[in-house]
Amino acid sequence: MSNDINHLLNIMAKLRDPKSGCPWDLAQNYQSIVPFTLEEAYEVADTIERNALDELPGELGDLLFQVIFYCQLGKEQGLFDFAVVVDKICQKLTERHPHVFGPMAAASSQEVKQTWERIKSVERAGRSLHSVLDDIPFNLPALSRAAKVQRRAATVGFDWDEFEPVVGKIHEEIDEVLDEVNAAKQDQQKITDEMGDLLFAVVNLARHLKVEPEQALRRATTKFERRFRGVEALANAAQKPMTEHSLSQLDAYWDQVKREESAKE
């Protein structure tokens, strides 16, 4: 077994060999691989959140293979190869860490973050990107993109310094949602817009609490799923379909599942 990166590069080249390669790999392009790249990134995140660290090397390997695949496509088209990608990230890391690789000093992580943002601002200007929001990808998950937009705006002072206005904004947005819901003539698009504003405000609260909203929602969804399965199990034990239970009965099952979870902690 080889742990040399060249071995992986050679495997990738073999998979894409026009004469002896894999038909599936040969049929792929940049666009077709993107869904697999996103899936592999989420599988890495899932492994970490489950603390299944024994699975992590394999998942990281799957993600690395995605990078290798793009590099092979770039090499075939004469655009770039793996060496260029490595050189780019090495250059970026050294340039953005002058406190490590240069003469600057940084006493705290906050100073590092400020230096990073200053350097990125200069880089954006060099690429004719004049807004701090210009290079935020549109295809990020919605919660992650909202948080990133807010963080960027905060770097130029467009942010509340105190916690209370953030909470107040959420209450304000809830009222506006209810106003549209209770309107004499409902407009679904307006309800959707107001719900979007409410979600954006909740993301802002998460950011101020130093919580990653995407991760927090994944954890909450996983917790709901686990408890709901517990409710299903109790309903099955009662030999009665869930649809024939009253909501109060199902709520009682839910509370039982929560109590059993707490007892195990």
mmCIF file of C-alpha atoms in Angstrom:
data_model
loop_
_atom_site.group_PDB
_atom_site.id
_atom_site.type_symbol
_atom_site.label_atom_id
_atom_site.label_comp_id
_atom_site.label_asym_id
_atom_site.label_seq_id
_atom_site.Cartn_x
_atom_site.Cartn_y
_atom_site.Cartn_z
ATOM 1 C CA MET A 1 0.000 0.000 0.000
ATOM 2 C CA SER A 2 1.329 3.435 -0.936
ATOM 3 C CA ASN A 3 0.597 6.678 0.850
ATOM 4 C CA ASP A 4 2.360 8.720 -1.846
ATOM 5 C CA ILE A 5 0.059 11.336 -3.406
ATOM 6 C CA ASN A 6 1.532 10.407 -6.782
ATOM 7 C CA HIS A 7 -0.007 6.952 -6.432
ATOM 8 C CA LEU A 8 -3.461 8.541 -6.135
ATOM 9 C CA LEU A 9 -2.737 10.856 -9.069
ATOM 10 C CA ASN A 10 -1.734 7.850 -11.181
ATOM 11 C CA ILE A 11 -4.914 5.978 -10.222
ATOM 12 C CA MET A 12 -6.971 8.998 -11.279
ATOM 13 C CA ALA A 13 -5.115 9.242 -14.591
ATOM 14 C CA LYS A 14 -5.735 5.536 -15.201
ATOM 15 C CA LEU A 15 -9.460 5.945 -14.494
ATOM 16 C CA ARG A 16 -9.555 8.705 -17.120
ATOM 17 C CA ASP A 17 -7.431 6.913 -19.703
ATOM 18 C CA PRO A 18 -9.351 7.210 -22.998
ATOM 19 C CA LYS A 19 -8.523 3.624 -24.012
ATOM 20 C CA SER A 20 -8.524 1.620 -20.779
ATOM 21 C CA GLY A 21 -10.256 3.885 -18.273
ATOM 22 C CA CYS A 22 -13.594 3.592 -16.473
ATOM 23 C CA PRO A 23 -16.582 4.588 -18.662
ATOM 24 C CA TRP A 24 -18.256 6.363 -15.741
ATOM 25 C CA ASP A 25 -15.172 8.421 -14.848
ATOM 26 C CA LEU A 26 -14.600 9.261 -18.510
ATOM 27 C CA ALA A 27 -18.150 10.588 -18.792
ATOM 28 C CA GLN A 28 -17.713 13.132 -15.977
ATOM 29 C CA ASN A 29 -16.949 16.855 -16.180
ATOM 30 C CA TYR A 30 -16.583 19.723 -13.706
ATOM 31 C CA GLN A 31 -20.321 20.265 -13.444
ATOM 32 C CA SER A 32 -21.273 16.612 -13.030
ATOM 33 C CA ILE A 33 -18.825 16.095 -10.154
ATOM 34 C CA VAL A 34 -20.071 19.025 -8.055
ATOM 35 C CA PRO A 35 -22.965 17.112 -6.414
ATOM 36 C CA PHE A 36 -20.574 14.357 -5.367
ATOM 37 C CA THR A 37 -18.132 16.908 -3.941
ATOM 38 C CA LEU A 38 -20.883 18.476 -1.829
ATOM 39 C CA GLU A 39 -22.063 15.049 -0.690
ATOM 40 C CA GLU A 40 -18.554 14.020 0.361
ATOM 41 C CA ALA A 41 -18.058 17.291 2.268
ATOM 42 C CA TYR A 42 -21.295 16.699 4.170
ATOM 43 C CA GLU A 43 -20.241 13.126 4.929
ATOM 44 C CA VAL A 44 -17.026 14.466 6.474
ATOM 45 C CA ALA A 45 -19.088 16.888 8.571
ATOM 46 C CA ASP A 46 -21.482 14.110 9.585
ATOM 47 C CA THR A 47 -18.603 11.868 10.665
ATOM 48 C CA ILE A 48 -17.149 14.617 12.832
ATOM 49 C CA GLU A 49 -20.505 15.529 14.381
ATOM 50 C CA ARG A 50 -21.122 11.852 15.212
ATOM 51 C CA ASN A 51 -17.591 11.724 16.658
ATOM 52 C CA ALA A 52 -16.963 8.658 14.473
ATOM 53 C CA LEU A 53 -13.311 9.543 14.115
ATOM 54 C CA ASP A 54 -12.384 6.016 13.061
ATOM 55 C CA GLU A 55 -14.391 6.670 9.881
ATOM 56 C CA LEU A 56 -12.838 10.088 9.269
ATOM 57 C CA PRO A 57 -9.730 9.002 7.292
ATOM 58 C CA GLY A 58 -11.910 7.187 4.781
ATOM 59 C CA GLU A 59 -14.301 10.110 4.402
ATOM 60 C CA LEU A 60 -11.420 12.567 4.038
ATOM 61 C CA GLY A 61 -9.980 10.293 1.370
ATOM 62 C CA ASP A 62 -13.271 10.431 -0.526
ATOM 63 C CA LEU A 63 -13.198 14.222 -0.321
ATOM 64 C CA LEU A 64 -9.546 14.362 -1.415
ATOM 65 C CA PHE A 65 -10.445 12.228 -4.417
ATOM 66 C CA GLN A 66 -12.871 14.943 -5.520
ATOM 67 C CA VAL A 67 -10.001 17.449 -5.578
ATOM 68 C CA ILE A 68 -7.854 14.987 -7.516
ATOM 69 C CA PHE A 69 -10.656 14.510 -10.042
ATOM 70 C CA TYR A 70 -10.888 18.258 -10.736
ATOM 71 C CA CYS A 71 -7.104 18.407 -11.067
ATOM 72 C CA GLN A 72 -7.125 15.594 -13.618
ATOM 73 C CA LEU A 73 -9.750 17.411 -15.681
ATOM 74 C CA GLY A 74 -7.680 20.588 -15.487
ATOM 75 C CA LYS A 75 -4.543 18.722 -16.559
ATOM 76 C CA GLU A 76 -6.305 17.147 -19.532
ATOM 77 C CA GLN A 77 -7.461 20.595 -20.684
ATOM 78 C CA GLY A 78 -4.053 22.193 -20.131
ATOM 79 C CA LEU A 79 -5.480 24.560 -17.501
ATOM 80 C CA PHE A 80 -3.876 23.415 -14.223
ATOM 81 C CA ASP A 81 -2.816 20.290 -12.374
ATOM 82 C CA PHE A 82 -2.435 19.139 -8.769
ATOM 83 C CA ALA A 83 0.927 20.872 -8.386
ATOM 84 C CA VAL A 84 -0.639 24.212 -9.342
ATOM 85 C CA VAL A 85 -3.454 23.696 -6.823
ATOM 86 C CA VAL A 86 -0.953 22.925 -4.056
ATOM 87 C CA ASP A 87 1.137 25.961 -5.016
ATOM 88 C CA LYS A 88 -1.950 28.207 -4.916
ATOM 89 C CA ILE A 89 -2.991 27.144 -1.415
ATOM 90 C CA CYS A 90 0.581 27.338 -0.097
ATOM 91 C CA GLN A 91 0.910 30.859 -1.470
ATOM 92 C CA LYS A 92 -2.445 31.896 -0.027
ATOM 93 C CA LEU A 93 -1.699 30.491 3.428
ATOM 94 C CA THR A 94 1.709 32.143 3.671
ATOM 95 C CA GLU A 95 0.381 35.493 2.424
ATOM 96 C CA ARG A 96 -2.584 35.448 4.804
ATOM 97 C CA HIS A 97 -0.477 34.506 7.833
ATOM 98 C CA PRO A 98 2.195 37.235 7.920
ATOM 99 C CA HIS A 99 2.319 36.799 11.709
ATOM 100 C CA VAL A 100 3.706 33.291 11.118
ATOM 101 C CA PHE A 101 5.593 33.550 7.818
ATOM 102 C CA GLY A 102 6.374 37.277 7.843
ATOM 103 C CA PRO A 103 7.426 40.149 10.077
ATOM 104 C CA MET A 104 4.012 40.901 11.614
ATOM 105 C CA ALA A 105 2.972 39.856 15.101
ATOM 106 C CA ALA A 106 -0.435 38.770 16.363
ATOM 107 C CA ALA A 107 -1.244 38.526 20.049
ATOM 108 C CA SER A 108 -4.723 37.017 19.717
ATOM 109 C CA SER A 109 -7.022 35.143 17.366
ATOM 110 C CA GLN A 110 -9.022 38.359 16.954
ATOM 111 C CA GLU A 111 -5.951 40.155 15.594
ATOM 112 C CA VAL A 112 -5.355 37.234 13.234
ATOM 113 C CA LYS A 113 -8.937 37.495 11.984
ATOM 114 C CA GLN A 114 -8.597 41.254 11.424
ATOM 115 C CA THR A 115 -5.358 40.770 9.485
ATOM 116 C CA TRP A 116 -6.987 38.021 7.405
ATOM 117 C CA GLU A 117 -9.913 40.288 6.498
ATOM 118 C CA ARG A 118 -7.588 43.183 5.553
ATOM 119 C CA ILE A 119 -5.592 40.929 3.240
ATOM 120 C CA LYS A 120 -8.759 39.497 1.667
ATOM 121 C CA SER A 121 -10.055 43.034 1.126
ATOM 122 C CA VAL A 122 -6.893 43.927 -0.801
ATOM 123 C CA GLU A 123 -7.213 40.711 -2.813
ATOM 124 C CA ARG A 124 -10.825 41.519 -3.696
ATOM 125 C CA ALA A 125 -9.855 44.995 -4.826
ATOM 126 C CA GLY A 126 -7.161 43.482 -7.042
ATOM 127 C CA ARG A 127 -9.815 41.343 -8.706
ATOM 128 C CA SER A 128 -12.113 44.357 -9.203
ATOM 129 C CA LEU A 129 -14.399 43.111 -6.435
ATOM 130 C CA HIS A 130 -15.215 46.298 -4.567
ATOM 131 C CA SER A 131 -17.987 45.117 -2.244
ATOM 132 C CA VAL A 132 -17.125 42.993 0.780
ATOM 133 C CA LEU A 133 -19.963 40.735 -0.373
ATOM 134 C CA ASP A 134 -18.803 40.247 -3.966
ATOM 135 C CA ASP A 135 -17.143 36.824 -3.765
ATOM 136 C CA ILE A 136 -19.589 34.993 -1.501
ATOM 137 C CA PRO A 137 -20.796 31.910 -3.431
ATOM 138 C CA PHE A 138 -24.498 31.860 -4.262
ATOM 139 C CA ASN A 139 -24.694 28.066 -3.988
ATOM 140 C CA LEU A 140 -23.758 27.865 -0.318
ATOM 141 C CA PRO A 141 -26.489 26.371 1.891
ATOM 142 C CA ALA A 142 -28.901 29.211 2.687
ATOM 143 C CA LEU A 143 -28.161 29.367 6.426
ATOM 144 C CA SER A 144 -24.402 29.295 5.843
ATOM 145 C CA ARG A 145 -24.587 31.978 3.175
ATOM 146 C CA ALA A 146 -26.728 34.219 5.389
ATOM 147 C CA ALA A 147 -24.192 33.896 8.198
ATOM 148 C CA LYS A 148 -21.291 34.619 5.832
ATOM 149 C CA VAL A 149 -23.011 37.698 4.398
ATOM 150 C CA GLN A 150 -23.630 38.967 7.933
ATOM 151 C CA ARG A 151 -20.040 38.312 9.008
ATOM 152 C CA ARG A 152 -18.711 40.184 5.978
ATOM 153 C CA ALA A 153 -21.006 43.156 6.667
ATOM 154 C CA ALA A 154 -19.844 43.155 10.279
ATOM 155 C CA THR A 155 -16.187 43.530 9.215
ATOM 156 C CA VAL A 156 -16.957 47.060 8.031
ATOM 157 C CA GLY A 157 -18.971 47.964 11.131
ATOM 158 C CA PHE A 158 -22.462 47.132 9.866
ATOM 159 C CA ASP A 159 -23.515 45.191 12.938
ATOM 160 C CA TRP A 160 -25.086 45.637 16.345
ATOM 161 C CA ASP A 161 -22.632 45.867 19.206
ATOM 162 C CA GLU A 162 -25.188 44.717 21.773
ATOM 163 C CA PHE A 163 -27.261 41.581 22.095
ATOM 164 C CA GLU A 164 -30.677 43.102 22.813
ATOM 165 C CA PRO A 165 -31.349 44.655 19.376
ATOM 166 C CA VAL A 166 -30.702 41.287 17.754
ATOM 167 C CA VAL A 167 -33.390 39.644 19.872
ATOM 168 C CA GLY A 168 -35.679 42.630 19.320
ATOM 169 C CA LYS A 169 -35.338 42.221 15.569
ATOM 170 C CA ILE A 170 -36.489 38.604 15.827
ATOM 171 C CA HIS A 171 -39.626 39.668 17.727
ATOM 172 C CA GLU A 172 -40.236 42.349 15.125
ATOM 173 C CA GLU A 173 -39.952 39.826 12.291
ATOM 174 C CA ILE A 174 -42.289 37.381 14.060
ATOM 175 C CA ASP A 175 -44.901 40.147 14.327
ATOM 176 C CA GLU A 176 -44.535 40.895 10.617
ATOM 177 C CA VAL A 177 -45.007 37.235 9.726
ATOM 178 C CA LEU A 178 -48.170 37.113 11.828
ATOM 179 C CA ASP A 179 -49.443 40.330 10.255
ATOM 180 C CA GLU A 180 -49.254 38.696 6.832
ATOM 181 C CA VAL A 181 -50.732 35.417 8.061
ATOM 182 C CA ASN A 182 -53.674 37.259 9.657
ATOM 183 C CA ALA A 183 -54.218 39.631 6.742
ATOM 184 C CA ALA A 184 -57.757 39.734 5.313
ATOM 185 C CA LYS A 185 -56.322 38.547 2.004
ATOM 186 C CA GLN A 186 -53.258 36.367 2.385
ATOM 187 C CA ASP A 187 -50.384 36.797 -0.057
ATOM 188 C CA GLN A 188 -48.195 33.692 0.003
ATOM 189 C CA GLN A 189 -45.245 35.522 -1.521
ATOM 190 C CA LYS A 190 -45.352 38.152 1.239
ATOM 191 C CA ILE A 191 -45.571 35.407 3.862
ATOM 192 C CA THR A 192 -42.544 33.735 2.266
ATOM 193 C CA ASP A 193 -40.621 37.024 2.245
ATOM 194 C CA GLU A 194 -41.409 37.718 5.892
ATOM 195 C CA MET A 195 -40.425 34.171 6.858
ATOM 196 C CA GLY A 196 -37.136 34.733 5.047
ATOM 197 C CA ASP A 197 -36.562 37.908 7.070
ATOM 198 C CA LEU A 198 -37.320 35.983 10.267
ATOM 199 C CA LEU A 199 -34.878 33.211 9.395
ATOM 200 C CA PHE A 200 -32.225 35.794 8.510
ATOM 201 C CA ALA A 201 -32.735 37.445 11.905
ATOM 202 C CA VAL A 202 -32.415 34.083 13.680
ATOM 203 C CA VAL A 203 -29.154 33.446 11.812
ATOM 204 C CA ASN A 204 -27.975 36.827 13.089
ATOM 205 C CA LEU A 205 -28.751 35.745 16.654
ATOM 206 C CA ALA A 206 -26.814 32.515 16.108
ATOM 207 C CA ARG A 207 -23.851 34.494 14.793
ATOM 208 C CA HIS A 208 -23.845 36.769 17.835
ATOM 209 C CA LEU A 209 -23.916 33.674 20.050
ATOM 210 C CA LYS A 210 -20.985 32.215 18.062
ATOM 211 C CA VAL A 211 -23.156 29.319 16.868
ATOM 212 C CA GLU A 212 -22.900 27.984 13.317
ATOM 213 C CA PRO A 213 -26.573 27.915 12.223
ATOM 214 C CA GLU A 214 -26.137 25.113 9.690
ATOM 215 C CA GLN A 215 -24.542 22.868 12.283
ATOM 216 C CA ALA A 216 -27.059 23.830 14.963
ATOM 217 C CA LEU A 217 -30.022 23.044 12.696
ATOM 218 C CA ARG A 218 -28.498 19.714 11.652
ATOM 219 C CA ARG A 219 -28.107 18.784 15.324
ATOM 220 C CA ALA A 220 -31.663 19.848 16.097
ATOM 221 C CA THR A 221 -33.020 17.861 13.155
ATOM 222 C CA THR A 222 -31.035 14.792 14.186
ATOM 223 C CA LYS A 223 -32.363 15.127 17.744
ATOM 224 C CA PHE A 224 -35.950 15.444 16.490
ATOM 225 C CA GLU A 225 -35.486 12.418 14.246
ATOM 226 C CA ARG A 226 -34.101 10.329 17.117
ATOM 227 C CA ARG A 227 -36.953 11.288 19.434
ATOM 228 C CA PHE A 228 -39.601 10.831 16.746
ATOM 229 C CA ARG A 229 -38.321 7.298 16.141
ATOM 230 C CA GLY A 230 -38.731 6.753 19.877
ATOM 231 C CA VAL A 231 -42.342 7.925 19.639
ATOM 232 C CA GLU A 232 -42.899 5.520 16.747
ATOM 233 C CA ALA A 233 -41.480 2.680 18.827
ATOM 234 C CA LEU A 234 -43.817 3.451 21.737
ATOM 235 C CA ALA A 235 -46.794 3.647 19.400
ATOM 236 C CA ASN A 236 -45.866 0.289 17.889
ATOM 237 C CA ALA A 237 -45.484 -1.189 21.372
ATOM 238 C CA ALA A 238 -49.051 -0.078 22.063
ATOM 239 C CA GLN A 239 -50.107 -2.029 18.964
ATOM 240 C CA LYS A 240 -51.897 0.995 17.604
ATOM 241 C CA PRO A 241 -50.970 3.002 14.478
ATOM 242 C CA MET A 242 -49.719 6.526 15.147
ATOM 243 C CA THR A 243 -52.546 7.926 13.050
ATOM 244 C CA GLU A 244 -55.010 6.470 15.554
ATOM 245 C CA HIS A 245 -53.335 8.153 18.535
ATOM 246 C CA SER A 246 -54.465 11.561 19.709
ATOM 247 C CA LEU A 247 -51.954 14.390 19.690
ATOM 248 C CA SER A 248 -51.975 14.406 23.490
ATOM 249 C CA GLN A 249 -51.026 10.702 23.497
ATOM 250 C CA LEU A 250 -48.198 11.326 21.046
ATOM 251 C CA ASP A 251 -47.020 14.281 23.152
ATOM 252 C CA ALA A 252 -46.971 11.979 26.182
ATOM 253 C CA TYR A 253 -44.780 9.522 24.245
ATOM 254 C CA TRP A 254 -42.495 12.409 23.259
ATOM 255 C CA ASP A 255 -42.120 13.467 26.895
ATOM 256 C CA GLN A 256 -41.371 9.860 27.856
ATOM 257 C CA VAL A 257 -38.645 9.630 25.233
ATOM 258 C CA LYS A 258 -37.113 12.893 26.499
ATOM 259 C CA ARG A 259 -37.174 11.627 30.102
ATOM 260 C CA GLU A 260 -35.494 8.392 29.076
ATOM 261 C CA GLU A 261 -32.800 10.342 27.220
ATOM 262 C CA SER A 262 -32.173 12.571 30.234
ATOM 263 C CA ALA A 263 -31.871 9.522 32.509
ATOM 264 C CA LYS A 264 -29.099 8.148 30.292
ATOM 265 C CA GLU A 265 -27.053 11.363 30.357
#
